[in-house]
């Protein structure tokens, strides 16, 4: 059976791949392709955050009663990552490579350390507490991700 | 028990920063020692000056940063929260700094009292650190290769410090123990079971994170710490019970495991997907290349007894692994960690109302690249000085001093800009 941890981790890797496409385009100085790839990446990230904030986290909070715990921290980090993506996107729109690379560097570490907390700590907790409802929950999240 | 949930409590910036800012001063001292002593420092690995310089680098630089960084990353990678991080940092930092200075002075000037004091201070400091960090770490189940690697590394630190304390007290108080064999073992525990395993556990996380490479293969990352630790364990048994064949076998397998890890990491980095090679990536390439040469020289020394009695090979091994390998990995990581932490704390100060400056505004890429070039040159000169000490020892020491002054300049500059931005953000918030 697919676990929440495996499913959501795979979506993190999918977002990483999209981010890498933007990086590759930048390194080839192909700014139009970079802009398109970055928007593609940003949409995938936003869809992932939405699925977590609207479906996964509330289910976890309802089941465990922990509404001010790890999910709250994850929401705060989502907000920080959203802001970083906006700044990087703005730098790309202006064609300012140096600013983009500075924002992207921060974004990569912020995003990766955030993913690590989710993958190593929060998702295993979700798997532990939400074992019964995992199949329906994942079906729901899958639908949310594909709609985006 | 599962990793705890309260991973929001990032320690204050001052907790890890004190370690990162003082460590380069110890490397600077090691460089000054080489300038002062000159060629005599490179006669053999057993001269007082060499022992002093080695410990200025391994404890003063490496261990400072390793433990300081652990206080920062344990909550993130393992969900382990350290109670009172600032208090723990103060004591740990003070104990390590005073202990290292006493130890180096004890070696350099042949002062038994300084050696004994250093052994006691360092022993107590690290035992205290382990008592704070190890229980929560070992209560977390090993859900990732990093957590498992960290646990083995902690055991490695126990072995290193136990042997180190015994050796220093034996020197100070004239105990009759097999000093040379135990010193080799102490180095194997320190550079291998502690340093090597800690590096691997962190590499599992930071290599994919900083460079967007594929992850380490699961089976390799799971088994590497166990097998490597077992090798050092067998080596220790071999020394205790005088089993030379077992010792050689353990050393060969340990070197081969280390080589595998380095080559796998190089291969992963070749598949990196970041837009441009940055200082961290280049520092790691330098570190991995030096570590590969170091491990080959270790294999040569093990399998070719004639070389073992030479003075050059063991020195070359130490210089390659410590200055070329560990120092490069560590500075490479610092160049990501310090700007990122500065950004993170500024971000929190701004309360999402005032934006924080990007990492390259805190520490510019060009400054890091230039410092790295100095460090690379210093490593080459120190290696050359092993073979031409009369010519190169003092220039090498001088280059090492320059590289570390530059490192201090870069890190202090980053902290200075962090403080300026913090003031600016406070002013902007007040005006809102």
Coordinates of C-alpha atoms in Angstrom, one line a residue:
Chain A
X1 CA 0.0 0.0 0.0
X2 CA 1.3 3.5 -0.8
X3 CA 2.0 5.4 2.3
X4 CA 1.4 9.1 2.8
X5 CA 5.2 9.5 3.2
X6 CA 6.0 7.8 -0.1
X7 CA 3.2 9.6 -2.1
X8 CA 4.0 13.1 -0.8
X9 CA 7.8 12.6 -1.0
X10 CA 7.4 11.6 -4.7
X11 CA 5.5 14.9 -5.3
X12 CA 8.4 16.8 -3.6
X13 CA 10.8 15.1 -6.1
X14 CA 8.5 16.0 -8.9
X15 CA 8.7 19.7 -7.9
X16 CA 12.5 19.5 -7.5
X17 CA 12.6 18.2 -11.1
X18 CA 10.6 21.1 -12.4
X19 CA 12.8 23.5 -10.4
X20 CA 15.9 21.9 -12.0
X21 CA 14.4 22.5 -15.5
X22 CA 14.4 26.2 -14.7
X23 CA 18.0 26.1 -13.5
X24 CA 19.1 24.3 -16.6
X25 CA 17.4 26.8 -18.8
X26 CA 19.1 29.7 -16.9
X27 CA 22.5 28.0 -17.3
X28 CA 21.9 27.9 -21.0
X29 CA 20.8 31.6 -20.9
X30 CA 17.4 30.7 -22.3
X31 CA 15.3 33.1 -20.3
X32 CA 12.0 32.5 -22.0
X33 CA 12.3 28.7 -21.3
X34 CA 13.4 29.5 -17.7
X35 CA 10.4 31.7 -17.1
X36 CA 8.1 29.1 -18.4
X37 CA 9.8 26.3 -16.4
X38 CA 9.8 28.4 -13.2
X39 CA 6.0 29.1 -13.5
X40 CA 5.4 25.4 -14.1
X41 CA 7.4 24.7 -10.9
X42 CA 5.6 27.4 -8.9
X43 CA 2.2 26.0 -9.9
X44 CA 3.2 22.5 -8.8
X45 CA 4.5 23.8 -5.5
X46 CA 1.3 25.8 -4.9
X47 CA -0.8 22.8 -5.7
X48 CA 1.2 20.7 -3.2
X49 CA 0.9 23.4 -0.5
X50 CA -2.9 23.6 -1.1
X51 CA -3.4 19.9 -0.9
X52 CA -1.5 19.9 2.4
X53 CA -3.2 23.0 3.9
X54 CA -6.7 22.1 2.8
X55 CA -6.7 18.3 3.1
X56 CA -3.8 16.6 4.8
X57 CA -3.1 19.0 7.7
X58 CA -6.7 19.5 8.7
X59 CA -7.3 15.7 8.7
X60 CA -4.2 15.2 10.8
X61 CA -5.2 18.0 13.2
X62 CA -8.7 16.7 13.6
X63 CA -7.4 13.2 14.4
X64 CA -4.6 14.1 16.8
X65 CA -5.9 17.4 18.2
X66 CA -2.5 19.0 17.5
X67 CA -3.4 22.1 15.7
X68 CA -0.6 24.4 17.0
X69 CA 2.1 21.8 16.5
X70 CA 4.1 20.8 13.4
X71 CA 1.4 21.6 10.9
X72 CA 1.4 25.2 12.1
X73 CA 5.2 25.4 11.6
X74 CA 4.8 23.9 8.1
X75 CA 2.1 26.5 7.2
X76 CA 4.5 29.3 8.2
X77 CA 7.3 27.8 6.1
X78 CA 4.9 27.5 3.2
X79 CA 4.3 31.3 3.5
X80 CA 8.1 31.9 3.4
X81 CA 8.5 29.7 0.4
X82 CA 5.7 31.4 -1.4
X83 CA 7.3 34.8 -0.8
X84 CA 10.7 33.4 -2.1
X85 CA 9.0 32.1 -5.2
X86 CA 7.4 35.4 -5.9
X87 CA 10.8 37.2 -5.5
X88 CA 12.6 34.8 -7.8
X89 CA 9.8 35.0 -10.3
X90 CA 10.0 38.8 -10.3
X91 CA 13.8 38.7 -10.7
X92 CA 13.3 36.4 -13.7
X93 CA 10.7 38.7 -15.2
X94 CA 13.2 41.6 -15.0
X95 CA 15.9 39.4 -16.6
X96 CA 18.1 39.9 -13.5
X97 CA 20.1 36.7 -13.4
X98 CA 22.1 37.6 -10.3
X99 CA 19.1 38.4 -8.2
X100 CA 17.4 35.3 -9.4
X101 CA 20.3 33.1 -8.5
X102 CA 20.5 34.7 -5.0
X103 CA 16.8 34.1 -4.5
X104 CA 17.0 30.6 -6.0
X105 CA 19.8 29.6 -3.6
X106 CA 17.8 30.6 -0.6
X107 CA 14.7 29.0 -2.1
X108 CA 16.5 25.7 -2.7
X109 CA 17.7 25.4 0.9
X110 CA 14.5 26.6 2.5
X111 CA 12.5 24.2 0.3
X112 CA 14.8 21.2 0.9
X113 CA 15.0 21.6 4.7
X114 CA 11.2 22.1 4.8
X115 CA 10.8 18.9 2.7
X116 CA 13.1 17.1 5.0
X117 CA 11.1 17.9 8.1
X118 CA 7.9 16.8 6.4
X119 CA 9.4 13.6 5.0
X120 CA 11.3 12.5 8.1
X121 CA 8.9 13.7 10.8
X122 CA 5.5 14.9 9.8
X123 CA 4.6 12.3 7.1
X124 CA 5.6 9.4 9.3
X125 CA 3.4 10.8 12.0
X126 CA 0.5 11.1 9.5
X127 CA 1.1 7.5 8.4
X128 CA 0.9 6.5 12.1
X129 CA -2.2 8.4 13.0
X130 CA -4.1 8.2 9.7
X131 CA -3.5 4.6 8.7
X132 CA -7.2 3.8 8.4
X133 CA -8.1 6.6 6.1
X134 CA -5.0 6.7 3.9
X135 CA -6.4 5.3 0.7
X136 CA -9.3 7.8 0.5
X137 CA -7.1 10.6 1.7
X138 CA -4.5 10.0 -1.0
X139 CA -7.2 9.6 -3.7
X140 CA -8.5 13.0 -2.6
X141 CA -5.0 14.6 -2.7
X142 CA -4.2 13.0 -6.0
X143 CA -7.4 14.6 -7.5
X144 CA -6.4 18.0 -6.0
X145 CA -2.9 17.8 -7.4
X146 CA -4.1 16.8 -10.9
X147 CA -6.8 19.6 -11.0
X148 CA -4.1 22.2 -10.5
Chain B
X1 CA 9.9 6.5 19.9
X2 CA 9.2 8.7 17.0
X3 CA 11.0 12.0 16.3
X4 CA 9.4 14.7 18.4
X5 CA 7.1 17.3 16.9
X6 CA 8.3 20.6 18.2
X7 CA 10.8 21.2 15.4
X8 CA 9.9 24.9 15.3
X9 CA 12.3 25.8 18.0
X10 CA 15.3 26.7 15.9
X11 CA 18.2 27.7 18.2
X12 CA 19.1 31.4 18.3
X13 CA 21.7 32.5 15.7
X14 CA 24.2 33.1 18.5
X15 CA 24.2 29.4 19.4
X16 CA 26.0 28.0 16.3
X17 CA 27.6 31.3 15.3
X18 CA 30.1 31.5 18.1
X19 CA 31.6 28.1 17.0
X20 CA 31.8 29.2 13.3
X21 CA 33.5 32.5 14.1
X22 CA 36.1 31.2 16.5
X23 CA 37.1 28.0 14.6
X24 CA 39.1 29.8 11.9
X25 CA 41.2 31.5 14.6
X26 CA 42.5 28.0 15.6
X27 CA 43.3 27.2 12.0
X28 CA 45.1 30.6 11.9
X29 CA 47.1 29.6 15.0
X30 CA 48.1 26.3 13.3
X31 CA 49.3 28.3 10.3
X32 CA 51.3 30.7 12.5
X33 CA 52.9 27.7 14.2
X34 CA 54.1 26.4 10.9
X35 CA 55.5 29.9 10.0
X36 CA 57.2 30.1 13.4
X37 CA 58.6 26.5 13.6
X38 CA 59.3 26.2 9.8
X39 CA 60.8 23.0 8.4
X40 CA 61.2 21.3 11.8
X41 CA 57.4 21.0 12.1
X42 CA 57.4 18.6 9.1
X43 CA 60.1 16.3 10.3
X44 CA 57.7 13.6 11.5
X45 CA 54.1 13.4 12.7
X46 CA 55.4 13.0 16.3
X47 CA 57.1 16.4 16.7
X48 CA 55.6 18.6 19.5
X49 CA 54.7 21.2 16.9
X50 CA 53.0 18.8 14.6
X51 CA 50.9 17.3 17.4
X52 CA 50.0 20.9 18.5
X53 CA 49.1 22.0 15.0
X54 CA 47.1 18.8 14.3
X55 CA 44.9 19.3 17.4
X56 CA 44.5 23.0 16.7
X57 CA 42.9 21.9 13.4
X58 CA 41.0 18.8 14.5
X59 CA 39.6 20.1 17.8
X60 CA 40.0 23.8 17.4
X61 CA 38.6 24.0 13.9
X62 CA 36.8 20.7 13.0
X63 CA 35.2 19.7 16.3
X64 CA 34.1 23.3 17.1
X65 CA 32.2 23.6 13.9
X66 CA 30.9 20.0 13.9
X67 CA 29.4 20.3 17.3
X68 CA 28.2 23.8 16.8
X69 CA 26.5 22.7 13.5
X70 CA 24.9 19.7 15.2
X71 CA 23.2 21.9 17.7
X72 CA 21.6 23.7 14.7
X73 CA 20.8 20.7 12.5
X74 CA 19.7 18.0 15.0
X75 CA 16.2 19.5 15.3
X76 CA 15.9 19.6 11.5
X77 CA 17.3 16.2 10.4
X78 CA 16.3 14.1 13.4
X79 CA 13.6 16.1 15.2
X80 CA 15.9 16.1 18.3
X81 CA 15.5 19.2 20.3
X82 CA 18.3 20.3 22.6
X83 CA 17.1 21.9 25.8
X84 CA 18.6 25.4 26.4
X85 CA 20.7 25.5 23.2
X86 CA 22.3 28.8 24.1
X87 CA 23.5 27.6 27.6
X88 CA 24.8 24.3 26.1
X89 CA 26.6 26.3 23.4
X90 CA 28.3 28.6 25.8
X91 CA 29.7 25.8 28.0
X92 CA 30.7 23.7 25.0
X93 CA 32.3 26.6 23.2
X94 CA 34.2 27.7 26.3
X95 CA 35.4 24.2 27.2
X96 CA 36.5 23.3 23.7
X97 CA 38.3 26.6 23.2
X98 CA 40.2 26.6 26.5
X99 CA 40.8 22.8 26.3
X100 CA 42.3 23.1 22.7
X101 CA 44.6 26.0 23.7
X102 CA 45.9 24.1 26.7
X103 CA 46.3 20.9 24.7
X104 CA 48.3 22.7 22.0
X105 CA 50.4 24.5 24.6
X106 CA 51.0 21.2 26.4
X107 CA 52.3 19.6 23.2
X108 CA 54.3 22.5 21.9
X109 CA 56.0 23.3 25.2
X110 CA 56.1 19.8 26.7
X111 CA 54.1 20.9 29.7
X112 CA 52.6 17.8 31.5
X113 CA 50.3 20.0 33.6
X114 CA 48.8 21.7 30.6
X115 CA 48.3 18.3 28.9
X116 CA 46.5 16.8 32.0
X117 CA 44.3 19.9 32.4
X118 CA 43.4 19.8 28.7
X119 CA 42.5 16.1 28.9
X120 CA 40.3 16.7 31.9
X121 CA 38.6 19.9 30.4
X122 CA 38.0 18.4 27.0
X123 CA 36.9 15.1 28.5
X124 CA 34.3 16.7 30.7
X125 CA 33.1 19.2 28.1
X126 CA 32.5 16.5 25.4
X127 CA 31.0 14.1 28.0
X128 CA 28.6 16.9 29.0
X129 CA 27.7 17.5 25.4
X130 CA 27.1 13.8 24.8
X131 CA 24.9 13.6 27.9
X132 CA 22.7 16.4 26.6
X133 CA 22.5 15.2 23.0
X134 CA 22.9 11.5 22.9
X135 CA 19.8 10.4 25.0
X136 CA 17.2 12.3 22.9
X137 CA 19.1 11.2 19.7
X138 CA 19.1 7.5 20.6
X139 CA 15.4 7.7 21.6
X140 CA 14.5 8.7 18.0
X141 CA 14.0 5.6 15.8
X142 CA 16.4 5.4 12.8
X143 CA 13.9 6.4 10.1
X144 CA 16.6 7.8 7.8
X145 CA 20.2 6.8 7.0
X146 CA 21.2 10.2 8.4
X147 CA 19.8 9.5 11.8
X148 CA 21.4 6.1 11.8
X149 CA 24.7 7.6 10.7
X150 CA 24.6 10.2 13.4
X151 CA 24.2 7.6 16.1
X152 CA 27.2 5.7 14.9
X153 CA 29.2 8.9 14.7
X154 CA 28.3 9.7 18.3
X155 CA 29.7 6.3 19.3
X156 CA 32.8 7.3 17.3
X157 CA 33.1 10.5 19.3
X158 CA 33.0 8.5 22.5
X159 CA 35.8 6.3 21.3
X160 CA 37.9 9.2 20.1
X161 CA 37.6 11.2 23.3
X162 CA 38.2 8.2 25.6
X163 CA 41.4 7.3 23.7
X164 CA 42.5 10.9 23.5
X165 CA 42.0 11.5 27.3
X166 CA 44.0 8.3 28.1
X167 CA 46.8 9.2 25.7
X168 CA 47.1 12.8 27.0
X169 CA 47.1 11.6 30.7
X170 CA 49.6 8.9 29.8
X171 CA 51.9 11.5 28.3
X172 CA 51.4 13.8 31.2
X173 CA 51.8 11.3 34.0
X174 CA 54.2 8.9 32.4
X175 CA 51.9 5.8 32.2
X176 CA 53.5 3.0 30.3
X177 CA 51.0 2.2 27.5
X178 CA 51.7 1.5 23.8
X179 CA 51.5 5.1 22.8
X180 CA 52.1 4.8 19.0
X181 CA 49.6 2.0 18.4
X182 CA 46.9 3.8 20.5
X183 CA 47.6 7.1 18.8
X184 CA 46.9 5.5 15.4
X185 CA 43.7 4.1 16.8
X186 CA 42.7 7.5 18.3
X187 CA 43.2 9.0 14.8
X188 CA 41.1 6.2 13.2
X189 CA 38.3 6.8 15.7
X190 CA 38.5 10.6 15.3
X191 CA 38.9 11.0 11.6
X192 CA 37.0 7.8 10.6
X193 CA 34.4 6.6 13.1
X194 CA 33.6 10.2 14.2
X195 CA 34.6 12.6 11.4
X196 CA 34.0 10.3 8.5
X197 CA 30.7 9.0 9.7
X198 CA 29.4 12.5 10.7
X199 CA 30.5 13.7 7.2
X200 CA 28.6 10.9 5.5
X201 CA 25.5 11.3 7.6
X202 CA 25.4 15.0 6.7
X203 CA 26.4 14.4 3.1
X204 CA 23.3 12.2 2.7
X205 CA 21.3 15.4 3.4
X206 CA 23.3 18.3 2.1
X207 CA 24.7 16.9 -1.2
X208 CA 21.3 16.5 -2.8
X209 CA 20.0 19.6 -0.9
X210 CA 22.7 22.1 -2.0
X211 CA 23.3 20.8 -5.5
X212 CA 20.0 19.2 -6.5
X213 CA 21.7 15.8 -7.2
X214 CA 20.0 12.5 -7.1
X215 CA 20.0 11.0 -3.6
X216 CA 22.5 8.4 -2.3
X217 CA 21.5 4.8 -3.1
X218 CA 19.5 3.6 -0.1
X219 CA 21.4 0.4 0.6
X220 CA 24.8 2.1 0.4
X221 CA 23.8 4.9 2.7
X222 CA 22.2 2.5 5.1
X223 CA 25.1 0.1 5.4
X224 CA 28.1 2.4 5.1
X225 CA 28.1 3.6 8.7
X226 CA 27.7 0.1 10.1
X227 CA 30.4 -1.5 8.0
X228 CA 32.8 1.4 8.5
X229 CA 32.2 1.4 12.3
X230 CA 32.7 -2.4 12.4
X231 CA 36.1 -1.9 10.6
X232 CA 37.3 0.6 13.3
X233 CA 36.0 -1.8 15.9
X234 CA 37.9 -4.8 14.5
X235 CA 41.0 -2.6 14.2
X236 CA 40.7 -1.7 17.9
X237 CA 40.3 -5.4 18.8
X238 CA 43.4 -6.2 16.7
X239 CA 45.5 -3.6 18.5
X240 CA 44.3 -4.8 22.0
X241 CA 45.0 -8.4 21.3
X242 CA 48.0 -7.9 19.0
X243 CA 46.5 -9.5 15.8
X244 CA 48.4 -7.7 13.0
X245 CA 46.6 -9.5 10.2
X246 CA 43.2 -8.5 11.4
X247 CA 44.5 -4.9 11.8
X248 CA 45.7 -4.8 8.2
X249 CA 42.4 -6.3 7.0
X250 CA 40.3 -3.8 8.9
X251 CA 42.4 -0.9 7.6
X252 CA 42.2 -2.0 4.0
X253 CA 38.4 -2.5 4.2
X254 CA 37.9 0.8 5.9
X255 CA 40.0 2.6 3.3
X256 CA 38.0 0.9 0.5
X257 CA 34.7 1.9 2.1
X258 CA 35.9 5.4 2.4
X259 CA 37.0 5.4 -1.3
X260 CA 33.6 4.1 -2.3
X261 CA 31.8 6.8 -0.4
X262 CA 34.0 9.5 -2.0
X263 CA 33.6 8.2 -5.6
X264 CA 29.8 7.8 -5.2
X265 CA 29.6 11.4 -4.0
X266 CA 31.7 12.6 -6.9
X267 CA 29.4 10.8 -9.3
X268 CA 26.3 12.2 -7.7
X269 CA 27.8 15.7 -7.9
X270 CA 28.5 15.2 -11.6
X271 CA 24.7 14.8 -12.0
X272 CA 24.0 18.1 -10.2
X273 CA 21.2 20.3 -11.6
X274 CA 22.0 23.7 -10.2
X275 CA 22.5 26.5 -12.7
X276 CA 26.2 27.2 -11.9
X277 CA 29.0 25.7 -9.9
X278 CA 29.2 27.6 -6.6
X279 CA 31.9 27.8 -3.9
X280 CA 30.3 25.0 -1.9
X281 CA 30.4 22.6 -4.9
X282 CA 34.0 23.5 -5.8
X283 CA 35.0 23.1 -2.1
X284 CA 33.5 19.6 -2.1
X285 CA 35.2 18.7 -5.3
X286 CA 38.5 19.7 -3.8
X287 CA 37.7 17.9 -0.5
X288 CA 36.7 14.7 -2.3
X289 CA 39.8 14.7 -4.5
X290 CA 42.1 15.1 -1.5
X291 CA 40.2 12.5 0.5
X292 CA 40.6 10.0 -2.4
X293 CA 44.3 10.6 -2.6
X294 CA 44.6 10.4 1.2
X295 CA 42.8 7.0 1.3
X296 CA 45.0 5.7 -1.5
X297 CA 48.1 6.8 0.5
X298 CA 46.6 5.0 3.5
X299 CA 46.2 1.9 1.5
X300 CA 49.8 2.1 0.3
X301 CA 51.1 2.6 3.8
X302 CA 49.0 -0.4 5.0
X303 CA 50.0 -2.8 2.2
X304 CA 53.6 -1.7 1.7
X305 CA 55.4 -1.9 5.1
X306 CA 58.6 -0.3 3.7
X307 CA 56.7 3.0 3.3
X308 CA 55.2 2.8 6.8
X309 CA 58.4 3.8 8.5
X310 CA 59.0 6.8 6.3
X311 CA 58.1 10.1 7.8
X312 CA 56.6 11.6 4.6
X313 CA 53.7 9.3 3.9
X314 CA 51.9 9.5 7.2
X315 CA 52.3 13.3 7.2
X316 CA 51.0 13.5 3.7
X317 CA 48.0 11.4 4.6
X318 CA 47.2 13.6 7.5
X319 CA 47.6 16.8 5.5
X320 CA 45.5 15.5 2.6
X321 CA 42.7 14.2 4.8
X322 CA 42.6 17.1 7.3
X323 CA 43.5 20.3 5.5
X324 CA 42.6 19.1 2.0
X325 CA 39.6 17.0 2.9
X326 CA 37.8 17.9 6.1
X327 CA 38.6 21.6 6.1
X328 CA 37.3 21.9 2.5
X329 CA 34.1 20.1 3.3
X330 CA 33.5 22.1 6.4
X331 CA 34.2 25.6 4.9
X332 CA 32.1 24.6 1.8
X333 CA 29.2 23.9 4.1
X334 CA 29.7 27.0 6.2
X335 CA 29.4 29.1 3.1
X336 CA 25.8 27.8 2.7
X337 CA 24.9 27.5 6.3
X338 CA 25.9 31.0 7.6
X339 CA 24.1 33.0 4.8
X340 CA 21.1 30.8 5.0
X341 CA 20.8 31.1 8.8
X342 CA 21.3 34.9 8.5
X343 CA 18.5 35.0 6.0
X344 CA 16.3 32.8 8.1
X345 CA 16.7 34.9 11.2
X346 CA 16.2 38.1 9.3
X347 CA 13.1 36.6 7.8
X348 CA 11.7 35.9 11.2
X349 CA 12.7 39.4 12.4
X350 CA 10.8 40.9 9.5
X351 CA 7.6 39.1 10.6
X352 CA 6.7 38.6 6.9
X353 CA 6.2 42.4 6.6
X354 CA 9.7 43.4 5.7
X355 CA 11.5 41.1 3.3
X356 CA 15.0 39.6 4.1
X357 CA 17.9 40.1 1.6
X358 CA 18.9 37.1 -0.5
X359 CA 21.8 35.0 0.6
X360 CA 24.2 36.4 -1.9
X361 CA 23.6 39.9 -0.4
X362 CA 24.9 38.5 2.9
X363 CA 28.0 36.8 1.5
X364 CA 29.0 37.4 -2.1
X365 CA 29.9 34.4 -4.3
X366 CA 33.1 36.1 -5.6
X367 CA 34.5 36.6 -2.0
X368 CA 33.9 32.9 -1.3
X369 CA 35.5 31.8 -4.6
X370 CA 38.6 33.9 -3.9
X371 CA 39.0 32.6 -0.4
X372 CA 38.7 29.1 -1.8
X373 CA 41.5 29.7 -4.2
X374 CA 43.7 30.8 -1.3
X375 CA 42.8 27.7 0.6
X376 CA 43.6 25.5 -2.4
X377 CA 47.0 27.1 -2.8
X378 CA 47.7 26.6 0.9
X379 CA 46.9 22.9 0.7
X380 CA 49.2 22.4 -2.3
X381 CA 52.0 24.3 -0.6
X382 CA 51.7 22.4 2.7
X383 CA 51.7 19.1 0.7
X384 CA 54.8 20.3 -1.2
X385 CA 56.4 21.3 2.1
X386 CA 56.4 17.7 3.2
X387 CA 58.9 16.9 0.5
X388 CA 60.8 20.2 0.4
X389 CA 60.5 21.5 3.9
X390 CA 63.4 23.9 3.7
X391 CA 61.9 25.7 0.8
X392 CA 58.2 25.5 1.4
X393 CA 57.4 25.1 5.1
X394 CA 57.2 28.8 5.9
X395 CA 55.6 29.9 2.6
X396 CA 53.0 27.1 3.2
X397 CA 52.4 28.4 6.7
X398 CA 52.0 31.9 5.4
X399 CA 49.5 30.8 2.7
X400 CA 47.5 28.9 5.4
X401 CA 47.4 32.1 7.5
X402 CA 46.2 34.2 4.6
X403 CA 43.5 31.6 3.7
X404 CA 42.2 31.7 7.3
X405 CA 42.3 35.4 7.7
X406 CA 40.3 35.6 4.5
X407 CA 37.8 33.1 5.9
X408 CA 37.5 35.2 9.1
X409 CA 37.0 38.3 7.0
X410 CA 34.2 36.6 4.9
X411 CA 32.4 35.2 7.9
X412 CA 32.7 38.4 10.0
X413 CA 31.6 40.4 7.0
X414 CA 28.5 38.2 6.7
X415 CA 27.7 38.7 10.4
X416 CA 28.3 42.4 10.1
X417 CA 25.8 42.7 7.1
X418 CA 23.4 40.5 9.0
X419 CA 23.4 43.0 11.9
X420 CA 23.0 46.0 9.6
X421 CA 20.0 44.3 8.0
X422 CA 18.6 43.4 11.4
X423 CA 18.7 47.1 12.4
X424 CA 17.2 48.2 9.1
X425 CA 14.4 45.7 9.5
X426 CA 13.7 46.8 13.0
X427 CA 13.5 50.4 11.8
X428 CA 11.2 49.6 9.0
X429 CA 8.9 47.6 11.2
X430 CA 8.7 50.5 13.7
X431 CA 7.8 52.8 10.8
X432 CA 5.0 50.6 9.6

